[in-house]
Coordinates of C-alpha atoms and ligand atoms in Angstrom, one line a residue:
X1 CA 52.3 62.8 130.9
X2 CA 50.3 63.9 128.4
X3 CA 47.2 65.0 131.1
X4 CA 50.0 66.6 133.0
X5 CA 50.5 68.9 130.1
X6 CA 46.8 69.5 129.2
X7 CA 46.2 70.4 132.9
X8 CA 49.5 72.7 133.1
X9 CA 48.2 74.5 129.5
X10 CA 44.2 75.0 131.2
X11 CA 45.7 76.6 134.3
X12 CA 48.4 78.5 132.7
X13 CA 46.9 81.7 133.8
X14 CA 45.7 80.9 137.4
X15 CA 49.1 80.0 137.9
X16 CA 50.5 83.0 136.5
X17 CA 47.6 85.3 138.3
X18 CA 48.5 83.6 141.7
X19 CA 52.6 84.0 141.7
X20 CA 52.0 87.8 140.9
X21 CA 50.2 88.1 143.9
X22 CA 53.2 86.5 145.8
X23 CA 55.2 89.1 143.9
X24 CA 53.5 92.1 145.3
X25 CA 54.9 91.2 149.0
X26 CA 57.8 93.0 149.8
X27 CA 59.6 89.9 151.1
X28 CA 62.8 92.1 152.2
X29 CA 65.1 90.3 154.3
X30 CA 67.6 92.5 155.1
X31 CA 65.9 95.6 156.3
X32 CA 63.9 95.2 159.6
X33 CA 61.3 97.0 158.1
X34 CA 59.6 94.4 155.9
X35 CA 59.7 92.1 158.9
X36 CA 55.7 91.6 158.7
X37 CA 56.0 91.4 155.3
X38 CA 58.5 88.7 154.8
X39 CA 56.2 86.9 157.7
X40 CA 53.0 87.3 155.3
X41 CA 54.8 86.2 152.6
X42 CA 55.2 82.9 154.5
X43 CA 52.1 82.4 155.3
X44 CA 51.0 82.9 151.4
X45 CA 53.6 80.1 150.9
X46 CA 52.2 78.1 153.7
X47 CA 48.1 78.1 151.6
X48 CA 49.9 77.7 148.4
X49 CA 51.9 74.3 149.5
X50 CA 48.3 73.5 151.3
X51 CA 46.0 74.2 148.4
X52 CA 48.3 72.8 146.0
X53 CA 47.7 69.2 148.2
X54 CA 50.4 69.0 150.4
X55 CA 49.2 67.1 153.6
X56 CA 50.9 68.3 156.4
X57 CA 52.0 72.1 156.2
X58 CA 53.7 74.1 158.8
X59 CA 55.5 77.8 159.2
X60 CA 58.7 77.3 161.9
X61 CA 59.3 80.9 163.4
X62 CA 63.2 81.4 164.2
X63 CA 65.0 84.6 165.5
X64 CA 65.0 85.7 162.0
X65 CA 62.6 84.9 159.3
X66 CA 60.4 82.0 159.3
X67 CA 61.0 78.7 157.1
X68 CA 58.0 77.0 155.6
X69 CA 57.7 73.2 155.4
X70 CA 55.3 71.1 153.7
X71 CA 55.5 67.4 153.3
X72 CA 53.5 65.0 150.5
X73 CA 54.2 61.4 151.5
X74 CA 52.8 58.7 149.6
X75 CA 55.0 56.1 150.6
X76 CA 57.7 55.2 152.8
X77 CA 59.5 52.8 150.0
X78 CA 59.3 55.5 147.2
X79 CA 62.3 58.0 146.8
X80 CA 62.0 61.3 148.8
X81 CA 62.7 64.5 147.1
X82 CA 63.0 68.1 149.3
X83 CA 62.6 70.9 147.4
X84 CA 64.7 73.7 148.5
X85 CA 63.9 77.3 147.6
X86 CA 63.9 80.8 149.1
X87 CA 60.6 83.6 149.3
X88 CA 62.8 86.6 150.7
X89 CA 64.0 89.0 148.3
X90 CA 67.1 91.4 148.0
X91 CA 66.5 95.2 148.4
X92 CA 65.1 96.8 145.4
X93 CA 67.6 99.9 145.6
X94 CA 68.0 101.5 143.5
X95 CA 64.3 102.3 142.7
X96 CA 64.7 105.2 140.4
X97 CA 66.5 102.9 137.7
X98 CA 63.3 100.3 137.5
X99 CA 60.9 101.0 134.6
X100 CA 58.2 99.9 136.9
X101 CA 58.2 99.5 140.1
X102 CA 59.5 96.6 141.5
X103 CA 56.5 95.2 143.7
X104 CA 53.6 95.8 141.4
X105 CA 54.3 93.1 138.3
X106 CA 53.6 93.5 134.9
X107 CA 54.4 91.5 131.8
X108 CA 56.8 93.0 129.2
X109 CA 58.7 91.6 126.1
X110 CA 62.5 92.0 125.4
X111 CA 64.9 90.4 123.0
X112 CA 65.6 87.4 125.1
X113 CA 61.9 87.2 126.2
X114 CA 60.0 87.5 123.1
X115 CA 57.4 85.7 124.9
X116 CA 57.0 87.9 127.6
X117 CA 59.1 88.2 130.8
X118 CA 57.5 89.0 134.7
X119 CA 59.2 92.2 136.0
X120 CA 59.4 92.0 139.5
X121 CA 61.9 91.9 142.7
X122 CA 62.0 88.2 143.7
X123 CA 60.1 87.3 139.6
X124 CA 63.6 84.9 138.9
X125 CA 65.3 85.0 142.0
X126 CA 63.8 82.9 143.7
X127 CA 60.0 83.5 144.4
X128 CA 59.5 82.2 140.3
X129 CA 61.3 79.7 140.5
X130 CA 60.3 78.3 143.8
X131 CA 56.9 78.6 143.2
X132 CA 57.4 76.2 140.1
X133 CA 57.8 73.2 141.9
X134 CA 54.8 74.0 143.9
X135 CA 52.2 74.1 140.5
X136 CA 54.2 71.1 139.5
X137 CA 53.3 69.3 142.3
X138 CA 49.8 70.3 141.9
X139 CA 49.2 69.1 138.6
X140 CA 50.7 65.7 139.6
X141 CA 48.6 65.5 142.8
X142 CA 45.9 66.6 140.6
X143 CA 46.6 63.8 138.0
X144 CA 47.3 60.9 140.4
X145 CA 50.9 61.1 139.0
X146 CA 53.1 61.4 141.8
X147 CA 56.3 58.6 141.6
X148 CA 58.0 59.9 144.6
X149 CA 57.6 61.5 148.1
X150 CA 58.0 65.4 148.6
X151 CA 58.6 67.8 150.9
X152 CA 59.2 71.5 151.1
X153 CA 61.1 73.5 152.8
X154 CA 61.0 77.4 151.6
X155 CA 62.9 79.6 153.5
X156 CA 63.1 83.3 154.3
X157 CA 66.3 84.2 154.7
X158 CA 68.7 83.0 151.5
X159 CA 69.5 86.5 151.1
X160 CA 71.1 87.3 154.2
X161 CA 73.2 84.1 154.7
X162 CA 70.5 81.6 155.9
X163 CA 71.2 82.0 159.5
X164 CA 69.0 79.9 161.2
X165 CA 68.9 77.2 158.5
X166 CA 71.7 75.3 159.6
X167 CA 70.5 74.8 163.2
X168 CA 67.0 74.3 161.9
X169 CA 68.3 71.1 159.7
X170 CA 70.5 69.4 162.7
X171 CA 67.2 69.8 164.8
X172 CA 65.1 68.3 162.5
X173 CA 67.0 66.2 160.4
X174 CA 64.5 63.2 160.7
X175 CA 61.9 65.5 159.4
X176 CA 63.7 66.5 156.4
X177 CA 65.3 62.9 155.8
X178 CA 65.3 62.5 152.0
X179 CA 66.8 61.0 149.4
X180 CA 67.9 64.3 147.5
X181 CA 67.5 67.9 147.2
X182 CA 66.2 69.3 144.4
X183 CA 66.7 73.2 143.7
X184 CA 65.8 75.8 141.1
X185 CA 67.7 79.1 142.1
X186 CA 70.5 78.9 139.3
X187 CA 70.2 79.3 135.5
X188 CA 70.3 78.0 132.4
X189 CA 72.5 79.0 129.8
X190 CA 69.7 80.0 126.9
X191 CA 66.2 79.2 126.1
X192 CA 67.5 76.8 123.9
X193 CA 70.6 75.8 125.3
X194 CA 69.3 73.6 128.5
X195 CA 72.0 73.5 131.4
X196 CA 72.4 71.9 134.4
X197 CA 74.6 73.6 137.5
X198 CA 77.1 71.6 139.0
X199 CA 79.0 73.7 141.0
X200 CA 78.8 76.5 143.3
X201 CA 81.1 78.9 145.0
X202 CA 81.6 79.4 148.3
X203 CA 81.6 83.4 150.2
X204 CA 83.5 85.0 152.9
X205 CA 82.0 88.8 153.2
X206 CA 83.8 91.2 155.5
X207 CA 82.9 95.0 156.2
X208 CA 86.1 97.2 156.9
X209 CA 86.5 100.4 158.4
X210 CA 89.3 102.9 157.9
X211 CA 89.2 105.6 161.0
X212 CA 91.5 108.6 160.9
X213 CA 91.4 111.4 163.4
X214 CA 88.7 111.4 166.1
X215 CA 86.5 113.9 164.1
X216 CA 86.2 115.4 160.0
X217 CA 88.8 118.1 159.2
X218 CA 88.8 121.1 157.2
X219 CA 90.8 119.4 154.2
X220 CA 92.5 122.7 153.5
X221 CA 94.0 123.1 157.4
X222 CA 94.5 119.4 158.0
X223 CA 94.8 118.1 154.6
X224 CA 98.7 117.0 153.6
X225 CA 99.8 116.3 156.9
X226 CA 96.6 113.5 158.7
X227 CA 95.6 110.4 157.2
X228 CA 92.9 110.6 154.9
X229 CA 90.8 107.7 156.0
X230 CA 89.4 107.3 152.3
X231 CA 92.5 107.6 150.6
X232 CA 94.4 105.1 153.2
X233 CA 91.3 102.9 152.3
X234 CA 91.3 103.1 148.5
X235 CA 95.3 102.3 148.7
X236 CA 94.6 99.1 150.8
X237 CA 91.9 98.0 148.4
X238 CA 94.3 98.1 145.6
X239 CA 97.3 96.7 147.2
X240 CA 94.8 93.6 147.6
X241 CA 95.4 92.6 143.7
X242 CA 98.4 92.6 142.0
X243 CA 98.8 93.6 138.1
X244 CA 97.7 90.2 136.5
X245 CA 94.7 90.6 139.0
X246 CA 95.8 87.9 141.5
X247 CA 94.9 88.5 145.2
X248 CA 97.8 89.3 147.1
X249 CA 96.3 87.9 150.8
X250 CA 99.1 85.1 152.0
X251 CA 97.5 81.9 151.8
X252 CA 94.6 83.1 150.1
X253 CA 95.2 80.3 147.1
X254 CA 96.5 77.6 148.7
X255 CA 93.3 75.3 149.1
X256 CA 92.6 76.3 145.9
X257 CA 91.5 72.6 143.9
X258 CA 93.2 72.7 140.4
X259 CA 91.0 72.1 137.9
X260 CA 92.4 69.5 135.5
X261 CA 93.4 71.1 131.6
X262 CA 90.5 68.5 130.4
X263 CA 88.0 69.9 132.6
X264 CA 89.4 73.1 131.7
X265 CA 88.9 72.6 127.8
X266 CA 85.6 70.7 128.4
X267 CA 84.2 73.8 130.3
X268 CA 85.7 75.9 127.2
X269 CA 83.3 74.5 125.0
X270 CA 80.3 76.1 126.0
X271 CA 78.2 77.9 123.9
X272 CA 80.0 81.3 124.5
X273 CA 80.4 84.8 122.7
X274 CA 82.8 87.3 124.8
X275 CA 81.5 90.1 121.7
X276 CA 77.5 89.7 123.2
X277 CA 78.5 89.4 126.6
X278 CA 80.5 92.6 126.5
X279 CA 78.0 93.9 124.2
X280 CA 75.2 93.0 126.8
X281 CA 76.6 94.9 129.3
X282 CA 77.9 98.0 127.7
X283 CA 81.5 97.2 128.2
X284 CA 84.3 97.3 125.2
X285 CA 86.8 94.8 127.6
X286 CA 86.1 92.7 130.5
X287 CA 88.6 92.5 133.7
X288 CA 90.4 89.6 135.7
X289 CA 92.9 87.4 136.3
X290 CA 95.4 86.5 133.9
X291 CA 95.5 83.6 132.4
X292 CA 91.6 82.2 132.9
X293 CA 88.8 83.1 130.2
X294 CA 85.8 84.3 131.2
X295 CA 84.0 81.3 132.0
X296 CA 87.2 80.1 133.8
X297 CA 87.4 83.7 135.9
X298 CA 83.2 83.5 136.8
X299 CA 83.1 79.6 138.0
X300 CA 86.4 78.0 138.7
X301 CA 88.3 80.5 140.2
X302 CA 88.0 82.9 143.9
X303 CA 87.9 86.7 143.3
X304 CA 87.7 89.6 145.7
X305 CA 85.4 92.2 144.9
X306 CA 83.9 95.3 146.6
X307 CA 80.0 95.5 146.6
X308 CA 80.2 99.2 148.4
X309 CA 82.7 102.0 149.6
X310 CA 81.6 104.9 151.0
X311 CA 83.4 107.7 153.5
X312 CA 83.1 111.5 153.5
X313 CA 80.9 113.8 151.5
X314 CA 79.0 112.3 148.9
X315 CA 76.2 115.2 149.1
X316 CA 75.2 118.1 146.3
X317 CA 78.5 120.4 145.4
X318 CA 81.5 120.7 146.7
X319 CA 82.3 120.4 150.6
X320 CA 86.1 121.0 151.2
X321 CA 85.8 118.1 153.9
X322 CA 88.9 115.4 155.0
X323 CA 86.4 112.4 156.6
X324 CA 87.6 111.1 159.9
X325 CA 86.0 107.7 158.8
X326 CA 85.7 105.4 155.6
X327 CA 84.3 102.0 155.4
X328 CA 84.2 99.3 152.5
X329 CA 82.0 95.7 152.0
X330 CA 84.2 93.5 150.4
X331 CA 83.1 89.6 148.9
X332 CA 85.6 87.0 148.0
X333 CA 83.8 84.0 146.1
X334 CA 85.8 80.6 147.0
X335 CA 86.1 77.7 145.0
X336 CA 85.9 73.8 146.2
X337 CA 88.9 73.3 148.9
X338 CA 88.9 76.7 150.4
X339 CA 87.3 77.3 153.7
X340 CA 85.2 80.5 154.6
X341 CA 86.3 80.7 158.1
X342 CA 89.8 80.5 157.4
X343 CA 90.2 83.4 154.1
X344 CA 87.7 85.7 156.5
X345 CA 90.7 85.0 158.9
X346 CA 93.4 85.4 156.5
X347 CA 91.7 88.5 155.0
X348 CA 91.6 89.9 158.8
X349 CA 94.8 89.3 159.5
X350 CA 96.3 90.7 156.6
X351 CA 94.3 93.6 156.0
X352 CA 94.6 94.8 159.6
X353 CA 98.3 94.5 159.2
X354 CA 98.5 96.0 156.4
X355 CA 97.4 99.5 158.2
X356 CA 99.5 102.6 158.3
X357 CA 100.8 104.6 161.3
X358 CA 98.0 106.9 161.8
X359 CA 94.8 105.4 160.9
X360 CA 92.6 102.3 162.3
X361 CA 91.7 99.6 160.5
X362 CA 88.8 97.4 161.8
X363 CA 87.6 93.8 159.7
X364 CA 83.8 92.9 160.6
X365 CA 83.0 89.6 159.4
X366 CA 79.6 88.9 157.9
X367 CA 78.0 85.9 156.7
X368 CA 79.9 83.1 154.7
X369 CA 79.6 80.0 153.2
X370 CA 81.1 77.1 151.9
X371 CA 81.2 76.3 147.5
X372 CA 79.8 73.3 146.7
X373 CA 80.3 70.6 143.8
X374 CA 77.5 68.5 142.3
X375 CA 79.0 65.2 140.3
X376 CA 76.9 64.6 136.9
X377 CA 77.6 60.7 137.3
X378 CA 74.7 60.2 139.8
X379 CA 71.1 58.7 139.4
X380 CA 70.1 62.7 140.7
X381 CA 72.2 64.7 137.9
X382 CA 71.1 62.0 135.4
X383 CA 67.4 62.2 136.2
X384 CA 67.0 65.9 135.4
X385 CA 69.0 65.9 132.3
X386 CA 67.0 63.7 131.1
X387 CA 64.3 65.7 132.4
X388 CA 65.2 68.8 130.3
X389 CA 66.0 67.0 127.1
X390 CA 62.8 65.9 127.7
X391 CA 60.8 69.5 127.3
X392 CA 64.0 70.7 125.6
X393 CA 64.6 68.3 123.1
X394 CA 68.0 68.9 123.9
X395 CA 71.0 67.5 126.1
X396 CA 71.8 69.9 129.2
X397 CA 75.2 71.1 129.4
X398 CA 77.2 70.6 132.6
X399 CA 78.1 74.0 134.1
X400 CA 79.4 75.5 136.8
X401 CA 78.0 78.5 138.4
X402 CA 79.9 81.8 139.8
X403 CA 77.3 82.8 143.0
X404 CA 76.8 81.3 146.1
X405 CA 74.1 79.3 147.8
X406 CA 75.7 78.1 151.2
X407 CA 73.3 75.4 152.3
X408 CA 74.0 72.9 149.6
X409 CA 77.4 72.5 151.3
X410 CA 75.1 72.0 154.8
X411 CA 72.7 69.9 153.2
X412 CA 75.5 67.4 152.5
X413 CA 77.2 67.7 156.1
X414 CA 73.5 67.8 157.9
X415 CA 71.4 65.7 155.8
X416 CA 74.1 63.8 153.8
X417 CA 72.7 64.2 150.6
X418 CA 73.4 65.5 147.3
X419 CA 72.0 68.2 145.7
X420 CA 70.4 68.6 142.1
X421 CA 71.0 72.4 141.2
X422 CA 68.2 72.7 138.2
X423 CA 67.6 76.2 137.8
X424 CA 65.4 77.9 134.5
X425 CA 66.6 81.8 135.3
X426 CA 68.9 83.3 132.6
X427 CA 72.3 85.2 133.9
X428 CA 70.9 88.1 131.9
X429 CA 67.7 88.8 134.3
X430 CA 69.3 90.9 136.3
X431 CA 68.7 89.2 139.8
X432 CA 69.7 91.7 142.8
X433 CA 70.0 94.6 139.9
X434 CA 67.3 96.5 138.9
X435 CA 64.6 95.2 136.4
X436 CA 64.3 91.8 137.5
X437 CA 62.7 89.5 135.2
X438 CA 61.4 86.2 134.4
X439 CA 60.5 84.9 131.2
X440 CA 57.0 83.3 131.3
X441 CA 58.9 80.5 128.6
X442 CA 61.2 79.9 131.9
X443 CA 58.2 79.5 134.3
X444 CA 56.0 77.5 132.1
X445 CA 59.0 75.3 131.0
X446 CA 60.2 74.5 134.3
X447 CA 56.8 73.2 135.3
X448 CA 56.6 71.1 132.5
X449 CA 60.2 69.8 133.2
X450 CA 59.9 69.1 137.1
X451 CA 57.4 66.3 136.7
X452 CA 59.9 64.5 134.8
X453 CA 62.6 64.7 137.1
X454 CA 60.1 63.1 139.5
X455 CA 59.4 60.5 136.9
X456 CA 62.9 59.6 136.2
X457 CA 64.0 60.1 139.4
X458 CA 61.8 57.1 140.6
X459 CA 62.6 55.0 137.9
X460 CA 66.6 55.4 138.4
X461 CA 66.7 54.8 142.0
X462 CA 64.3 51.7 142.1
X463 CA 64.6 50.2 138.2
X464 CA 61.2 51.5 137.7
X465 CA 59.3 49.5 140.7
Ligands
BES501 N1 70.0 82.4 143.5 C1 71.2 83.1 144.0 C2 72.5 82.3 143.7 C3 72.8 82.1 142.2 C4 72.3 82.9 141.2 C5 73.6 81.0 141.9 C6 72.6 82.6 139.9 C7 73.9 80.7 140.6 C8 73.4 81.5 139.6 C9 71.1 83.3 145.5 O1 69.8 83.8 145.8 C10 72.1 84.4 145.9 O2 71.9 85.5 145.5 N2 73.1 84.0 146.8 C11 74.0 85.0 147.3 C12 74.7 84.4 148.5 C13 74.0 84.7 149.8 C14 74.8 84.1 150.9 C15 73.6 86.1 150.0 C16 75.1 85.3 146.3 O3 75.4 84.5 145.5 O4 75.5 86.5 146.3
MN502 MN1 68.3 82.8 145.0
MN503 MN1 69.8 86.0 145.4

């Protein structure tokens, strides 16, 4: 292992140098206009899994974005491992509040990032973090030192629900037959506190409009005596959580798996300061339900939450203006148990029914996605934490993560296999928010840390033969 690391420390730079240039594609995946840039940016993964020595590389087009697969087999007795990662990005919006721009990366220091951290859309979320597991693999082609089969498959459209995933892994499930999927899209809990994801909630994501009269109104003439589509949709928003901040929507808890008081407590002990988390984000008191702690409210428990609300005049000044429309997007994270299909139902439903005499209420579903739950008693969860406390010199910590990445869940239906969720991103670099960053620690460690799981990995599932 030894020549691993002398070969990952002579190429530090080239690796560096070449994921920056993968960082200066808008990969976009949501707005139609980055379409031939989200397609280049495949292609860029397509050399990358090629020159790194993957032998048989291909980019699938869908109806959407295109998924990238690369396969290293070296042979059919060894353990196969599919690493899972995404190369589209979210918007950058909204530009004025990066302090550089967000597709030209440059290397800058902060607190958490003495050594330097990679500003850039996509730097931690996922481009980084994918691209990891493809120098990793180099430097173990490189070195002769590969224990176990690989394949790749990058996709380009994480960010907008992975559509055409799904029907992509029925259709090719020979193809992508492996033993277990390995994924670095999550984070850890501190450069020196090493953490492993077990858990992952699921989404339902609904659009609602609000329509009033059938055009706006002079608020002064009209207002008083029509609905105010904005203010009818505000009240409904608010009716949807009571006082103690539990969600009012009939049924919405009832799959709801209770997490056992030992769990509970276990999960309690992680390293945690509520005084620099409020501190970090310039709050003096944080918000949810009763009863749960913060850890408890971010991982083990559904919210509601609106992302965007918007209705009427939002220009310069004043316009005296009552809108004959307002709309809201609206999340719930679910937990194990729940279904997406069925809360987007229940939400629907209830919300809809919930509308008073005089306006229209209309519930667009969007995407969705099932949570998902990793168990830390298998040969997969065991191989990376022994992995980290490898290059960390320190036992991972089980924990379970708040967001949402729906095709673990399908992996298991599909594929039937498990997922290892071993992620190097900190919550604090600001994915989907302006700023985004990765620490060049982060990149550097995970490559150092992925040929070990490979390592282990092999030796757990065969007894080291
Ligand atoms: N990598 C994130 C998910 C994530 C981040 C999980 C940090 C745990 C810790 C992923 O790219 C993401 O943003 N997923 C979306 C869901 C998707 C369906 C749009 C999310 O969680 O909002
Ligand atoms: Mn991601
Ligand atoms: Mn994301």
């Amino acid at each position: 292992m030894q020549e691993l690391k002398n070969y990952i420390d002579q190429n530090k730079q080239r690796f560096l140098d070449e994921l920056l240039e993968m960082l200066k594609i808008p990969s976009i995946s949501a707005d139609p206009a980055y379409k031939s840039d989200v397609a280049k940016t495949a292609d860029v993964v397509a050399e990358s899994l090629k020159k790194a020595g993957c032998s048989h590389v291909k980019v699938y087009p869908t109806k959407g974005h295109p998924i990238v697969y690369g396969e290293h087999m070296i042979d059919p007795k060894f353990p196969t491992i599919l690493v899972y990662g995404h190369y589209d990005v979210q918007p950058p919006d909204p530009l004025d509040l990066w302090t550089s721009p967000p597709f030209e990366p440059v290397i800058k220091k902060t607190e958490k990032h003495p050594d330097g951290a990679i500003y850039a859309r996509g730097s931690c979320d996922d481009k980084g973090q994918f691209y990891m597991h493809i120098k990793a693999f180099e430097a173990m082609v490189q070195h002769h030192a590969l224990t176990c089969n690989v394949k790749f498959m990058i996709e380009g459209e994480e960010e907008v629900g992975s559509v055409n995933l799904g029907a992509f892994c029925k259709e090719n499930s020979e193809m992508l037959k492996c033993d277990v999927v390995l994924i670095s899209d999550t984070s850890i809990l501190g450069n020196d506190i090493p953490s492993i994801t077990v858990g992952l909630r699921g989404l339902s994501y609904v659009e609602v409009e609000v329509a009033g009269a059938n055009k706006d109104l002079h608020s002064g003439v009209y207002g008083g005596a029509v609905a105010n589509p904005a203010q009818v949709l505000c009240d409904m928003i608010a009716s949807l959580k009571d006082k103690n901040k539990h969600i009012t929507i009939p049924g919405f808890y009832d799959d709801v798996e209770v997490v056992s008081d030992e769990e509970r407590a276990a999960m309690n002990k992680a390293p945690f300061d509520k005084g620099t988390y409020m501190h970090d984000l310039g709050i003096e008191a944080t918000m949810g339900e009763n009863g749960y702690t913060v850890l408890e409210q971010t991982s083990i428990r559904p919210t509601l939450e609106v992302n965007g609300i918007w209705g009427g005049y939002i220009g310069e000044g004043a316009k005296t203006v009552l809108p004959a429309k307002a709309f809201a997007k609206i999340s719930m994270r679910l937990v194990p148990n729940q279904k997406s299909d069925k809360i987007t139902e229940l939400f629907k439903n209830y919300f809809e029914s919930m509308a008073p005499p005089g306006v229209n209420v209309v519930v667009r579903p969007h995407h969705g996605g099932e949570a998902a739950v990793t168990p830390s008693d298998t040969p997969e969860y065991k191989a990376a934490a022994m992995a980290m406390k490898q290059s960390y010199g320190k036992d991972p910590i089980p924990v379970r993560g708040g967001g949402s990445i729906p095709i673990v869940a399908l992996f298991e239906k599909v594929l039937g296999v498990k997922t290892v969720l071993m992620g190097f991103g900190l919550d604090s670099d600001d994915i989907h928010s302006p700023n985004e960053h990765y620490g060049l620690f982060n990149f550097y460690k995970g490559i150092e840390t992925i040929p070990y799981f490979h390592k282990y990995y092999k030796e757990l599932k065969t007894g080291g033969k």
